[in-house]
mmCIF file of C-alpha atoms in Angstrom:
data_model
loop_
_atom_site.group_PDB
_atom_site.id
_atom_site.type_symbol
_atom_site.label_atom_id
_atom_site.label_comp_id
_atom_site.label_asym_id
_atom_site.label_seq_id
_atom_site.Cartn_x
_atom_site.Cartn_y
_atom_site.Cartn_z
ATOM 1 C CA MET A 1 33.631 -48.074 -9.402
ATOM 2 C CA LEU A 2 32.241 -51.591 -9.352
ATOM 3 C CA VAL A 3 29.671 -52.156 -12.144
ATOM 4 C CA ARG A 4 27.473 -55.229 -12.311
ATOM 5 C CA VAL A 5 25.132 -55.820 -15.285
ATOM 6 C CA LYS A 6 22.274 -58.302 -15.204
ATOM 7 C CA PRO A 7 23.258 -61.417 -17.163
ATOM 8 C CA GLY A 8 21.524 -61.450 -20.543
ATOM 9 C CA ALA A 9 20.394 -57.820 -20.238
ATOM 10 C CA GLN A 10 19.623 -56.133 -23.554
ATOM 11 C CA LEU A 11 20.968 -52.603 -23.139
ATOM 12 C CA SER A 12 20.261 -49.747 -25.511
ATOM 13 C CA GLY A 13 23.072 -47.740 -27.084
ATOM 14 C CA ALA A 14 22.618 -44.989 -24.468
ATOM 15 C CA GLU A 15 22.692 -47.494 -21.608
ATOM 16 C CA GLN A 16 25.855 -49.127 -22.971
ATOM 17 C CA GLU A 17 27.573 -45.745 -23.134
ATOM 18 C CA PHE A 18 26.324 -44.987 -19.625
ATOM 19 C CA VAL A 19 27.917 -48.220 -18.349
ATOM 20 C CA GLU A 20 31.151 -47.284 -20.112
ATOM 21 C CA CYS A 21 31.155 -43.945 -18.304
ATOM 22 C CA LEU A 22 30.636 -45.586 -14.908
ATOM 23 C CA ARG A 23 33.493 -48.034 -15.411
ATOM 24 C CA SER A 24 35.868 -45.148 -16.101
ATOM 25 C CA TYR A 25 35.188 -43.445 -12.751
ATOM 26 C CA PRO A 26 37.590 -44.104 -9.850
ATOM 27 C CA SER A 27 34.845 -43.308 -7.332
ATOM 28 C CA ALA A 28 34.060 -45.611 -4.402
ATOM 29 C CA ALA A 29 30.678 -46.970 -5.523
ATOM 30 C CA LEU A 30 28.722 -50.013 -6.664
ATOM 31 C CA ALA A 31 26.433 -49.741 -9.713
ATOM 32 C CA MET A 32 23.785 -52.357 -10.457
ATOM 33 C CA ILE A 33 22.497 -52.104 -14.045
ATOM 34 C CA ASP A 34 19.063 -53.346 -15.132
ATOM 35 C CA VAL A 35 17.467 -54.020 -11.741
ATOM 36 C CA PRO A 36 14.009 -55.667 -11.699
ATOM 37 C CA VAL A 37 12.053 -54.533 -8.630
ATOM 38 C CA GLY A 38 8.524 -55.883 -8.472
ATOM 39 C CA ASP A 39 6.879 -55.250 -11.826
ATOM 40 C CA ARG A 40 9.338 -52.486 -12.723
ATOM 41 C CA ARG A 41 12.683 -52.389 -14.468
ATOM 42 C CA ILE A 42 15.054 -49.816 -13.024
ATOM 43 C CA ASP A 43 17.922 -48.741 -15.254
ATOM 44 C CA ALA A 44 20.501 -48.374 -12.461
ATOM 45 C CA VAL A 45 20.814 -48.406 -8.679
ATOM 46 C CA ILE A 46 24.081 -47.006 -7.320
ATOM 47 C CA TRP A 47 25.461 -47.181 -3.781
ATOM 48 C CA THR A 48 28.205 -44.923 -2.451
ATOM 49 C CA PRO A 49 29.543 -44.825 1.127
ATOM 50 C CA ARG A 50 27.199 -41.861 1.739
ATOM 51 C CA GLY A 51 23.938 -42.892 0.145
ATOM 52 C CA LEU A 52 21.779 -44.628 -2.411
ATOM 53 C CA THR A 53 20.496 -43.238 -5.703
ATOM 54 C CA VAL A 54 18.205 -44.522 -8.447
ATOM 55 C CA LEU A 55 18.896 -43.513 -12.059
ATOM 56 C CA GLU A 56 16.670 -43.355 -15.114
ATOM 57 C CA VAL A 57 18.819 -43.401 -18.292
ATOM 58 C CA LYS A 58 17.450 -41.759 -21.434
ATOM 59 C CA GLY A 59 19.058 -41.564 -24.863
ATOM 60 C CA PHE A 60 18.074 -39.663 -28.015
ATOM 61 C CA ARG A 61 16.723 -41.061 -31.261
ATOM 62 C CA ARG A 62 18.422 -38.316 -33.268
ATOM 63 C CA ARG A 63 21.157 -35.735 -32.776
ATOM 64 C CA GLN A 64 19.905 -32.719 -30.850
ATOM 65 C CA SER A 65 21.817 -29.833 -29.273
ATOM 66 C CA GLY A 66 20.692 -26.828 -27.256
ATOM 67 C CA ILE A 67 19.156 -25.842 -23.931
ATOM 68 C CA LEU A 68 16.930 -28.457 -22.339
ATOM 69 C CA SER A 69 13.656 -27.077 -20.925
ATOM 70 C CA ILE A 70 12.095 -29.288 -18.274
ATOM 71 C CA ALA A 71 8.350 -29.189 -17.684
ATOM 72 C CA ALA A 72 6.773 -30.621 -14.558
ATOM 73 C CA ASP A 73 3.749 -31.961 -16.435
ATOM 74 C CA GLY A 74 4.478 -32.016 -20.132
ATOM 75 C CA PRO A 75 7.037 -32.911 -22.805
ATOM 76 C CA TRP A 76 10.662 -31.812 -22.430
ATOM 77 C CA LYS A 77 12.055 -29.516 -25.099
ATOM 78 C CA ILE A 78 15.457 -28.683 -26.537
ATOM 79 C CA SER A 79 15.646 -25.212 -28.105
ATOM 80 C CA ASP A 80 11.847 -24.977 -28.540
ATOM 81 C CA ALA A 81 11.707 -28.411 -30.192
ATOM 82 C CA GLY A 82 10.464 -31.540 -28.487
ATOM 83 C CA ALA A 83 13.204 -33.686 -26.975
ATOM 84 C CA ASP A 84 13.257 -36.830 -29.124
ATOM 85 C CA LEU A 85 14.040 -39.294 -26.317
ATOM 86 C CA ASP A 86 14.075 -43.093 -26.347
ATOM 87 C CA GLU A 87 10.778 -44.514 -25.121
ATOM 88 C CA PRO A 88 8.996 -41.139 -25.175
ATOM 89 C CA SER A 89 5.850 -42.505 -23.501
ATOM 90 C CA GLY A 90 5.464 -41.054 -20.035
ATOM 91 C CA SER A 91 7.458 -38.421 -18.211
ATOM 92 C CA PRO A 92 11.037 -39.395 -17.249
ATOM 93 C CA SER A 93 10.591 -37.753 -13.849
ATOM 94 C CA ASP A 94 7.424 -39.774 -13.168
ATOM 95 C CA ARG A 95 9.172 -43.031 -14.089
ATOM 96 C CA LEU A 96 12.043 -42.048 -11.809
ATOM 97 C CA GLU A 97 9.742 -41.390 -8.867
ATOM 98 C CA HIS A 98 8.039 -44.748 -9.319
ATOM 99 C CA GLY A 99 11.441 -46.465 -9.354
ATOM 100 C CA ILE A 100 12.518 -44.715 -6.145
ATOM 101 C CA SER A 101 9.279 -45.692 -4.442
ATOM 102 C CA ALA A 102 9.698 -49.332 -5.502
ATOM 103 C CA VAL A 103 13.241 -49.504 -4.090
ATOM 104 C CA LYS A 104 12.270 -47.901 -0.780
ATOM 105 C CA THR A 105 9.229 -50.132 -0.347
ATOM 106 C CA THR A 106 11.225 -53.292 -1.054
ATOM 107 C CA LEU A 107 13.916 -52.386 1.484
ATOM 108 C CA GLU A 108 11.369 -51.426 4.134
ATOM 109 C CA ARG A 109 9.535 -54.737 3.713
ATOM 110 C CA ALA A 110 12.858 -56.457 4.400
ATOM 111 C CA LEU A 111 13.104 -54.410 7.649
ATOM 112 C CA ILE A 112 16.007 -52.366 6.262
ATOM 113 C CA ASP A 113 16.226 -48.619 6.718
ATOM 114 C CA PRO A 114 16.613 -47.261 3.161
ATOM 115 C CA GLY A 115 17.620 -43.810 4.356
ATOM 116 C CA HIS A 116 17.061 -40.888 2.004
ATOM 117 C CA VAL A 117 16.941 -42.379 -1.503
ATOM 118 C CA CYS A 118 17.828 -39.828 -4.178
ATOM 119 C CA GLY A 119 17.279 -40.074 -7.901
ATOM 120 C CA ALA A 120 18.302 -38.536 -11.214
ATOM 121 C CA VAL A 121 17.429 -38.670 -14.889
ATOM 122 C CA VAL A 122 20.613 -39.213 -16.920
ATOM 123 C CA LEU A 123 20.423 -37.923 -20.486
ATOM 124 C CA VAL A 124 22.927 -39.465 -22.911
ATOM 125 C CA PRO A 125 23.079 -37.373 -26.113
ATOM 126 C CA PHE A 126 24.897 -38.350 -29.281
ATOM 127 C CA ARG A 127 28.641 -37.841 -29.154
ATOM 128 C CA GLY A 128 29.442 -34.348 -30.307
ATOM 129 C CA ALA A 129 26.007 -33.009 -29.402
ATOM 130 C CA VAL A 130 25.891 -30.477 -26.554
ATOM 131 C CA VAL A 131 22.825 -30.510 -24.305
ATOM 132 C CA ARG A 132 22.574 -28.331 -21.204
ATOM 133 C CA PRO A 133 19.549 -28.357 -18.879
ATOM 134 C CA SER A 134 18.082 -24.993 -17.964
ATOM 135 C CA ARG A 135 17.733 -26.280 -14.401
ATOM 136 C CA THR A 136 19.212 -29.383 -12.829
ATOM 137 C CA ASN A 137 16.681 -29.877 -10.028
ATOM 138 C CA LEU A 138 13.337 -31.483 -10.873
ATOM 139 C CA ARG A 139 11.985 -31.754 -7.344
ATOM 140 C CA PRO A 140 13.661 -32.024 -3.920
ATOM 141 C CA GLY A 141 15.898 -35.082 -4.208
ATOM 142 C CA LEU A 142 15.372 -35.447 -7.981
ATOM 143 C CA ASP A 143 17.891 -34.106 -10.493
ATOM 144 C CA VAL A 144 18.707 -34.251 -14.173
ATOM 145 C CA VAL A 145 22.270 -34.612 -15.464
ATOM 146 C CA VAL A 146 23.852 -35.044 -18.872
ATOM 147 C CA GLY A 147 26.574 -37.578 -19.479
ATOM 148 C CA ASN A 148 28.256 -39.486 -22.263
ATOM 149 C CA VAL A 149 31.797 -40.641 -22.903
ATOM 150 C CA ALA A 150 32.781 -37.288 -24.387
ATOM 151 C CA ASP A 151 31.078 -35.192 -21.686
ATOM 152 C CA ALA A 152 30.864 -37.118 -18.403
ATOM 153 C CA THR A 153 31.816 -34.395 -15.899
ATOM 154 C CA GLU A 154 28.280 -33.603 -14.719
ATOM 155 C CA LEU A 155 27.443 -37.261 -14.148
ATOM 156 C CA ARG A 156 30.614 -37.851 -12.146
ATOM 157 C CA ILE A 157 30.028 -34.742 -9.998
ATOM 158 C CA TYR A 158 26.506 -35.912 -9.244
ATOM 159 C CA LEU A 159 27.585 -39.426 -8.242
ATOM 160 C CA GLU A 160 30.290 -38.118 -5.949
ATOM 161 C CA SER A 161 28.209 -35.429 -4.239
ATOM 162 C CA PHE A 162 24.485 -36.330 -4.396
ATOM 163 C CA SER A 163 24.608 -37.094 -0.655
ATOM 164 C CA ALA A 164 26.775 -35.112 1.740
ATOM 165 C CA GLY A 165 25.979 -37.130 4.879
ATOM 166 C CA PRO A 166 28.345 -39.296 6.917
ATOM 167 C CA ARG A 167 29.723 -42.551 5.488
ATOM 168 C CA LYS A 168 26.968 -44.865 6.769
ATOM 169 C CA TRP A 169 26.857 -47.386 3.898
ATOM 170 C CA THR A 170 29.372 -50.038 4.888
ATOM 171 C CA ALA A 171 30.200 -53.151 2.871
ATOM 172 C CA ASP A 172 27.799 -55.238 4.967
ATOM 173 C CA ARG A 173 24.971 -52.723 4.560
ATOM 174 C CA VAL A 174 25.401 -52.692 0.768
ATOM 175 C CA ILE A 175 25.300 -56.507 0.711
ATOM 176 C CA GLY A 176 22.113 -56.445 2.802
ATOM 177 C CA ASP A 177 20.449 -53.963 0.427
ATOM 178 C CA CYS A 178 21.404 -56.007 -2.629
ATOM 179 C CA THR A 179 20.086 -59.217 -1.051
ATOM 180 C CA ALA A 180 16.747 -57.541 -0.232
ATOM 181 C CA LEU A 181 16.453 -56.336 -3.850
ATOM 182 C CA GLY A 182 17.099 -59.845 -5.209
ATOM 183 C CA LEU A 183 20.616 -59.075 -6.460
ATOM 184 C CA ALA A 184 22.560 -61.593 -4.364
ATOM 185 C CA ASP A 185 23.724 -63.525 -7.460
ATOM 186 C CA ARG A 186 25.752 -60.549 -8.757
ATOM 187 C CA THR A 187 26.689 -58.811 -5.511
ATOM 188 C CA PRO A 188 30.450 -58.373 -5.018
ATOM 189 C CA SER A 189 32.096 -59.961 -2.008
ATOM 190 C CA ARG A 190 32.725 -58.069 1.180
ATOM 191 C CA ALA A 191 36.448 -57.949 0.427
ATOM 192 C CA ASP A 192 35.800 -56.488 -3.045
ATOM 193 C CA LEU A 193 33.553 -53.764 -1.584
ATOM 194 C CA VAL A 194 36.134 -52.846 1.054
ATOM 195 C CA GLU A 195 38.832 -52.704 -1.606
ATOM 196 C CA ALA A 196 36.572 -50.467 -3.730
ATOM 197 C CA GLY A 197 36.325 -47.906 -0.916
ATOM 198 C CA PHE A 198 33.481 -48.995 1.379
ATOM 199 C CA GLU A 199 34.280 -49.083 5.067
ATOM 200 C CA GLN A 200 33.899 -52.076 7.361
ATOM 201 C CA VAL A 201 32.386 -50.091 10.255
ATOM 202 C CA ALA A 202 29.960 -47.190 9.914
ATOM 203 C CA GLN A 203 31.467 -43.779 10.495
ATOM 204 C CA GLU A 204 30.029 -42.028 13.543
ATOM 205 C CA SER A 205 28.381 -38.652 13.251
ATOM 206 C CA PRO A 206 30.733 -35.771 14.122
ATOM 207 C CA SER A 207 28.240 -34.525 16.703
ATOM 208 C CA VAL A 208 28.735 -37.613 18.928
ATOM 209 C CA VAL A 209 32.479 -38.066 18.570
ATOM 210 C CA PRO A 210 34.073 -37.113 21.920
ATOM 211 C CA ARG A 211 36.569 -34.335 21.610
ATOM 212 C CA PRO A 212 39.698 -34.367 23.767
ATOM 213 C CA PRO A 213 39.946 -31.479 26.225
ATOM 214 C CA LYS A 214 42.103 -28.612 25.157
ATOM 215 C CA PRO A 215 45.433 -28.497 27.000
ATOM 216 C CA ARG A 216 45.697 -25.711 29.539
ATOM 217 C CA VAL A 217 48.305 -23.187 28.557
ATOM 218 C CA GLU A 218 49.992 -21.517 31.506
ATOM 219 C CA PRO A 219 50.782 -17.827 30.985
ATOM 220 C CA THR A 220 54.472 -17.109 30.668
ATOM 221 C CA PRO A 221 55.861 -13.911 32.184
ATOM 222 C CA GLY A 222 57.284 -11.433 29.765
ATOM 223 C CA VAL A 223 60.722 -9.843 29.846
ATOM 224 C CA ALA A 224 61.024 -7.098 32.493
ATOM 225 C CA THR A 225 61.814 -3.625 31.167
ATOM 226 C CA LYS A 226 63.028 -0.416 32.865
ATOM 227 C CA LYS A 227 59.501 0.939 32.767
ATOM 228 C CA HIS A 228 58.244 -2.109 34.641
ATOM 229 C CA SER A 229 61.081 -1.769 37.209
ATOM 230 C CA TYR A 230 60.268 1.891 37.909
ATOM 231 C CA ALA A 231 56.597 1.038 38.352
ATOM 232 C CA GLY A 232 57.500 -1.709 40.826
ATOM 233 C CA TRP A 233 59.697 0.560 42.943
ATOM 234 C CA ALA A 234 56.986 3.237 42.950
ATOM 235 C CA VAL A 235 54.463 0.736 44.326
ATOM 236 C CA VAL A 236 56.912 -0.331 47.065
ATOM 237 C CA ALA A 237 57.586 3.318 48.030
ATOM 238 C CA LEU A 238 53.871 4.088 48.287
ATOM 239 C CA ALA A 239 53.381 1.047 50.492
ATOM 240 C CA VAL A 240 56.210 2.119 52.843
ATOM 241 C CA VAL A 241 54.868 5.697 53.104
ATOM 242 C CA GLY A 242 51.417 4.348 53.923
ATOM 243 C CA MET A 243 52.804 2.129 56.685
ATOM 244 C CA LEU A 244 54.784 5.027 58.221
ATOM 245 C CA ALA A 245 51.681 7.223 58.209
ATOM 246 C CA VAL A 246 49.669 4.568 60.052
ATOM 247 C CA ILE A 247 52.465 4.128 62.653
ATOM 248 C CA GLY A 248 52.631 7.912 63.169
ATOM 249 C CA VAL A 249 48.901 8.149 63.788
ATOM 250 C CA ILE A 250 49.064 5.348 66.356
ATOM 251 C CA ALA A 251 52.072 6.909 68.183
ATOM 252 C CA ASN A 252 50.426 10.358 68.308
ATOM 253 C CA SER A 253 47.292 8.837 69.797
ATOM 254 C CA LEU A 254 49.270 7.054 72.544
ATOM 255 C CA ALA A 255 51.232 10.227 73.455
ATOM 256 C CA HIS A 256 48.038 12.286 73.723
ATOM 257 C CA GLU A 257 46.482 9.798 76.109
ATOM 258 C CA SER A 258 49.578 9.702 78.406
ATOM 259 C CA SER A 259 49.831 13.558 78.758
ATOM 260 C CA HIS A 260 46.160 14.004 79.723
ATOM 261 C CA PRO A 261 45.336 11.329 82.265
ATOM 262 C CA GLU A 262 41.698 10.984 83.197
ATOM 263 C CA PRO A 263 40.809 11.974 86.893
ATOM 264 C CA PRO A 264 39.817 9.188 89.179
ATOM 265 C CA VAL A 265 36.116 8.679 89.487
ATOM 266 C CA THR A 266 34.782 9.117 93.074
ATOM 267 C CA SER A 267 31.575 7.650 94.256
ATOM 268 C CA VAL A 268 28.925 10.053 95.585
ATOM 269 C CA THR A 269 26.619 7.371 96.853
ATOM 270 C CA PRO A 270 25.938 7.961 100.598
ATOM 271 C CA THR A 271 26.812 5.146 102.957
ATOM 272 C CA SER A 272 24.123 4.133 105.417
ATOM 273 C CA THR A 273 25.042 4.013 109.153
ATOM 274 C CA PRO A 274 23.157 1.931 111.645
ATOM 275 C CA PRO A 275 21.076 3.906 114.137
ATOM 276 C CA PRO A 276 22.566 4.313 117.634
ATOM 277 C CA THR A 277 21.411 1.862 120.246
ATOM 278 C CA SER A 278 20.725 2.670 123.939
ATOM 279 C CA TYR A 279 20.264 0.326 126.890
ATOM 280 C CA HIS A 280 17.178 0.608 129.042
ATOM 281 C CA PRO A 281 17.060 -1.535 132.122
ATOM 282 C CA CYS A 282 13.855 -3.424 132.619
ATOM 283 C CA TRP A 283 12.261 -4.250 135.979
ATOM 284 C CA PRO A 284 9.904 -7.014 136.689
ATOM 285 C CA PHE A 285 6.318 -6.221 135.774
ATOM 286 C CA GLN A 286 7.394 -3.056 133.844
ATOM 287 C CA GLN A 287 4.820 -2.112 131.204
ATOM 288 C CA ASP A 288 6.993 -0.715 128.393
ATOM 289 C CA CYS A 289 9.950 -3.107 128.594
#
């Protein structure tokens, strides 16, 4: 993981241990520590190839161990005692939400799509102290994790899986985000980001990647058995018997017609004969001639 700290930043003991944890992770990511955005100071902004997250780092003023109870509107407690956090004024979740809003607004004003910006409160207890949150989800997109050098598993799991989307954050997109947030002076080069694990071209969504057609598998005939041979001969025999039966029916019909010829048809229509003619001599001045 690439970690860049603001020059001259005055980090608390918890923040220094947090930076030490990040530098030990082999994850593909870029962490910017102590990021001023507007009138706010954000503890950390981290980019991975799949997303962007804002972190609020909180340490303890004394050693405390137990189950962490998180209240939406009220002080956090560890084993029924108030959590003695650094800078106790204000709710850590409220400060985190304000930081997320500031990052999104700054990127949108620069005409950059911020995507879904997640966030988490990172609690850094004293080494040897064991703190476990009763629930890890504050609100949708907001989590709480515990991490120090001795117990950094939860923090690493969160950073590697807080966003399960496609790998849309390329090296150029990370550089554009950092420039919009005023971090160009400590932004790694494009080559360093690619070497750290960021891709040069955004990965397409699986839903639009064309899939090659499946090859057509022609059915292969199986090995003929005696049972199959008998069935084949039976079909041939039935076909021959059927043909002989049809020929027999045709021959019988022809023989029946030849032995019983039909009588000739005679016409009964009478023929007309012209009436007989007779000759009558006619004399001059005869009346009826």
